[in-house]
Every structure is written in structure tokens, then in C-alpha cells.
CSV table of C-alpha atoms in Angstrom, one decimal:
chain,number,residue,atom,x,y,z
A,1,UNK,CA,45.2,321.8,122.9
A,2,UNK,CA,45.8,324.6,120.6
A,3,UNK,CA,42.5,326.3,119.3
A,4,UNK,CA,43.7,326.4,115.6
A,5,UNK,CA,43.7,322.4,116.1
A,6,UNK,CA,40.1,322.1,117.1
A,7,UNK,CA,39.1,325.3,114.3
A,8,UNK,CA,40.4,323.7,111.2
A,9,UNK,CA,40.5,320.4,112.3
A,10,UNK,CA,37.4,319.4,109.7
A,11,UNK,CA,40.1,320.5,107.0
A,12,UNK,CA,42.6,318.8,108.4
A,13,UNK,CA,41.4,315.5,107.8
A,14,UNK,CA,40.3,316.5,104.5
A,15,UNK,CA,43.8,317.2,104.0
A,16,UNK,CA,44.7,313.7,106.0
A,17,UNK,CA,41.9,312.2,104.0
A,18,UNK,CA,43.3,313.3,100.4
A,19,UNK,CA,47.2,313.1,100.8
A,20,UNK,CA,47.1,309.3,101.9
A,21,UNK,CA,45.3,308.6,98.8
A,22,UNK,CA,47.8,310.6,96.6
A,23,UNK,CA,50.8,309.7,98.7
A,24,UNK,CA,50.1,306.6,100.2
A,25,UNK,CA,51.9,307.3,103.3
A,26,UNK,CA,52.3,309.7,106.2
A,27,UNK,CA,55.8,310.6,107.5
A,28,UNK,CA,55.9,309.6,111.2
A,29,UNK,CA,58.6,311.6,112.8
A,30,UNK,CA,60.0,310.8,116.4
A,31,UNK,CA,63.6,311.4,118.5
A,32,UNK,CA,65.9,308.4,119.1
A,33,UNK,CA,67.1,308.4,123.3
A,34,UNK,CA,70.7,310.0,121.7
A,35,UNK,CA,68.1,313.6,120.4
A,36,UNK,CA,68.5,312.2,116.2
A,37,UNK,CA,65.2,312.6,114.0
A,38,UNK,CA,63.8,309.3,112.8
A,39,UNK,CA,61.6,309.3,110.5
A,40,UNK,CA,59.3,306.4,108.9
A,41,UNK,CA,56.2,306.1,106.3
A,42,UNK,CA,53.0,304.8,107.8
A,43,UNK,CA,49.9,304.1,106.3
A,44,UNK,CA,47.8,303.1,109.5
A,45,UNK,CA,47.1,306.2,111.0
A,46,UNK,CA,43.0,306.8,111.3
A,47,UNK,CA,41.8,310.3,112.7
A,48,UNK,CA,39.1,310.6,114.7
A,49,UNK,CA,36.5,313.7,115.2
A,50,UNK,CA,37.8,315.1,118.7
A,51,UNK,CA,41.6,316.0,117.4
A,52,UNK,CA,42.9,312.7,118.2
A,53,UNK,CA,43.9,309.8,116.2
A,54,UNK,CA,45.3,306.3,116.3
A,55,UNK,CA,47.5,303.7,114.4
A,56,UNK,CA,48.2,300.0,113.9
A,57,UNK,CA,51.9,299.7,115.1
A,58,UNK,CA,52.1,296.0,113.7
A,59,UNK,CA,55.9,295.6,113.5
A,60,UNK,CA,57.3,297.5,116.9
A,61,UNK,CA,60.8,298.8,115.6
A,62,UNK,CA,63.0,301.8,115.7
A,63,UNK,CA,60.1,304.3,116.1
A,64,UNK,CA,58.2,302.2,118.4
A,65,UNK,CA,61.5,302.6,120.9
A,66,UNK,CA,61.8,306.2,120.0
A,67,UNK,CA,58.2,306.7,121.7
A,68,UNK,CA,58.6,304.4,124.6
A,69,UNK,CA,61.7,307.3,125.7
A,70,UNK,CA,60.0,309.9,124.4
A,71,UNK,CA,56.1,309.8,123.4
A,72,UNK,CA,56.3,312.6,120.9
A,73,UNK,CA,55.3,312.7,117.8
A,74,UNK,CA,55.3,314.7,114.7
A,75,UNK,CA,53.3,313.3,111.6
A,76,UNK,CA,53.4,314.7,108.2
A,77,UNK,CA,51.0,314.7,105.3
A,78,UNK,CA,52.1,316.3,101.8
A,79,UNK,CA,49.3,316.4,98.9
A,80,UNK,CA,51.4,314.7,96.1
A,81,UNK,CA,49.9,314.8,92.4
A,82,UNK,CA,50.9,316.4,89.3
A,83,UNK,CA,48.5,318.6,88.9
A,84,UNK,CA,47.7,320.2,92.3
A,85,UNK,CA,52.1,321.2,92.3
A,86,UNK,CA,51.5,321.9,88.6
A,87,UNK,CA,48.5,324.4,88.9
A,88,UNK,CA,50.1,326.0,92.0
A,89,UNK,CA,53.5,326.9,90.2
A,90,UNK,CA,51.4,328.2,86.9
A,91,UNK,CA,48.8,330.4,89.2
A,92,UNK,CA,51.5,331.3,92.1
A,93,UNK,CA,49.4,330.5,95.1
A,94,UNK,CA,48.3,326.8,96.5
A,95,UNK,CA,44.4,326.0,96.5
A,96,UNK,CA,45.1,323.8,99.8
A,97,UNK,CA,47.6,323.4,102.1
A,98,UNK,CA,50.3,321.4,100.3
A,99,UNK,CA,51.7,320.3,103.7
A,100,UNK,CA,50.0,320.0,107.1
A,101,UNK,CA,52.3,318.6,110.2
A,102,UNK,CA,50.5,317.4,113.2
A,103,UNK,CA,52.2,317.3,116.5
A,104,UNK,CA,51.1,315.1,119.5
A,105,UNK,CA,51.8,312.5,121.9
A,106,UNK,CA,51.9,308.9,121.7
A,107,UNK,CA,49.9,306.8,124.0
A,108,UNK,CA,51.4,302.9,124.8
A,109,UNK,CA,49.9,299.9,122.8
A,110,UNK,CA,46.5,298.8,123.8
A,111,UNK,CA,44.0,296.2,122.4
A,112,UNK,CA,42.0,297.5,119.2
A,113,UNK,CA,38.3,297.8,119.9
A,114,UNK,CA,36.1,296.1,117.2
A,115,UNK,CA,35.1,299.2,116.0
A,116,UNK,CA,38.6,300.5,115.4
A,117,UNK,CA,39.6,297.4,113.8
A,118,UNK,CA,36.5,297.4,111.6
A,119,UNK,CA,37.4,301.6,110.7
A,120,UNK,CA,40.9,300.9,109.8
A,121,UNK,CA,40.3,297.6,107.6
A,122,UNK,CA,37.9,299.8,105.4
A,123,UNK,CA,41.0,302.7,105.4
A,124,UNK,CA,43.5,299.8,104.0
A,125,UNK,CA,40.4,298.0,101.7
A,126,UNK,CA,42.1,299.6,98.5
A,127,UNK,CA,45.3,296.7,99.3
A,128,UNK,CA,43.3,293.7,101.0
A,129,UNK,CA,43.9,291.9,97.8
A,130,UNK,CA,48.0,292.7,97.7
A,131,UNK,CA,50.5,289.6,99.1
A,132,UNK,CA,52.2,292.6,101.2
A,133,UNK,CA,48.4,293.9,102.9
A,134,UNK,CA,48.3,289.7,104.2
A,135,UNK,CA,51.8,290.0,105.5
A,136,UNK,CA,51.9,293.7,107.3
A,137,UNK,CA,47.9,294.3,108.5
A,138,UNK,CA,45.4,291.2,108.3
A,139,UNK,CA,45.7,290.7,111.7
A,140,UNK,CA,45.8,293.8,113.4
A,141,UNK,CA,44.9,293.9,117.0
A,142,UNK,CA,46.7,296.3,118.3
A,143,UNK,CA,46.8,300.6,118.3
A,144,UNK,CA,48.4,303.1,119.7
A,145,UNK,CA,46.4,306.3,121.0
A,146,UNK,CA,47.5,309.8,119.6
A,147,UNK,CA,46.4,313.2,121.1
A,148,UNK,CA,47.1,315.6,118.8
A,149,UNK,CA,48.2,319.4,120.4
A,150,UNK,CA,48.8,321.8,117.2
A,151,UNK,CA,48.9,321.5,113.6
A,152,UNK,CA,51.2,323.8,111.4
A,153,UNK,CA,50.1,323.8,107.4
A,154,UNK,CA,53.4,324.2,105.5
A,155,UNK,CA,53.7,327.2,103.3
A,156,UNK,CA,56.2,327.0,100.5
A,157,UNK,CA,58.6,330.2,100.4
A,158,UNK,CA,56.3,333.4,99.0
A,159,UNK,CA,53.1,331.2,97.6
A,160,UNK,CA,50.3,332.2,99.1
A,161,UNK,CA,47.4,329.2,99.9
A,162,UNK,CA,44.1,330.5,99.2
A,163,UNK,CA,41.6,327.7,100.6
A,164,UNK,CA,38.1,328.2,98.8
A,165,UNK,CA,36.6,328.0,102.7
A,166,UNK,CA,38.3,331.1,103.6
A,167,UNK,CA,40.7,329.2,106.4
């Protein structure tokens, strides 16, 4: 595991933690057996303190086969919001990342714990009420493990990011 991961992994899921809220999605990007990109949104994903995650892979589909040949992953998380882009093009410089990308690898499905269960209903609580949230993740009970390796935050052309911790 790269040290960078474990250093700014705290921001990381800050980042995590605030695009999913302004995007409501992550970008889950995986090879098909013939080397193409796939790439497909996911709301599931939960990270965890020690630079791993997981996700609910409810409806096993394209990417799910991607994994099963090749267990790599790359997920992306963009900050959306008017006024974050807005603020950064007026000042020049970004006050977060505006893009982190997470690689990693892909563990098989297992049997969600309670606990996990439990963590990711209260990540999805904001839709619980929606006709889709009954029909996609009421009755989770699976995940998949994800070990995170590196992390590379996305700098946009000759704007600097100037994060008010000093990373």
C-alpha cells in the first residue's frame, strides 16, 4: 500500500464523504476480458478507517464480470456544486481536491455482517423513502471487499489546490 494512501486517507473520505452528497454517485471503473474501460455510477461504496472499503453489488452485471477476470478497480469521486467550480475559476486555485481516484482490488461477494448492513443503510437513509431505494437496496445482503493501493487527487490543467490543512 502506498504511503500517500494511508497519509491523507482522513481527507480522503472527507472528500468521499462530500462528493457523494453533491454528486450522488461514484464512478466505478473496471476492464472488460477484451482490455475496454467500463465504467458505471455507484452509490453503495462505504470506506472504512484502514484504507479499505466495501460495496453492495445488488444487481451483478457487466462490472461484476469485469472483476471476476480482472479484480481491479479504479473508483472516482468529483466534488460537483456550483459554487465550489465557480469560486475556483474566479480565485484560480481549488480549495479541495476537485477529483480524487482510488485504485484497488476487488474481493469476491461475501455475506454482509450486521454491522455493515446497519453502516450502509444509514449511508443510503437520505432515499429509504424513494420507490427506486425499495427496488435496488432494501435488501442488501451481500458486499464486496475493496483494498485500496494508491489514491491520485486530480488536478485541473495549471490551478493550483490549496487545502486549508496544508496536504
Amino acid at each position: 500500500m502506498d504511503t500517500a494512501l494511508q497519509t491523507h486517507w482522513p481527507e480522503i473520505m472527507k472528500h468521499f464523504d462530500a462528493s457523494i452528497r453533491s454528486s450522488r454517485f461514484y464512478t466505478f471503473a473496471t476492464t472488460t476480458p477484451e482490455g475496454e474501460p467500463h465504467m458505471a455510477p455507484y452509490a453503495s461504496l462505504i470506506l472504512n478507517d484502514d484504507c479499505t472499503g466495501y460495496y453492495s453489488d445488488v444487481f451483478p452485471g457487466k462490472t461484476s464480470r469485469n472483476l471476476k477476470a480482472d479484480p481491479h478497480i479504479c473508483i472516482s469521486a468529483v466534488r460537483m456544486g456550483f459554487g465550489l467550480w465557480f469560486k475556483a475559476l474566479l480565485t484560480g486555485s481549488f480549495p479541495c481536491w476537485p477529483c480524487i481516484r482510488l485504485y484497488g482490488t476487488v474481493g469476491p461477494s461475501r455475506k454482509a455482517e450486521p454491522g455493515e448492513i446497519d453502516r450502509w443503510r444509514r449511508h443510503m437513509k437520505p432515499y429509504r423513502w424513494m420507490k427506486g431505494y425499495k427496488l435496488l437496496w432494501a435488501n442488501i445482503r451481500t458486499v464486496r471487499d475493496i483494498q485500496f493501493q494508491r489514491f491520485e487527487p486530480i488536478q485541473l490543467g495549471p490551478m493550483p489546490i490549496k487545502l486549508n490543512n496544508g496536504l
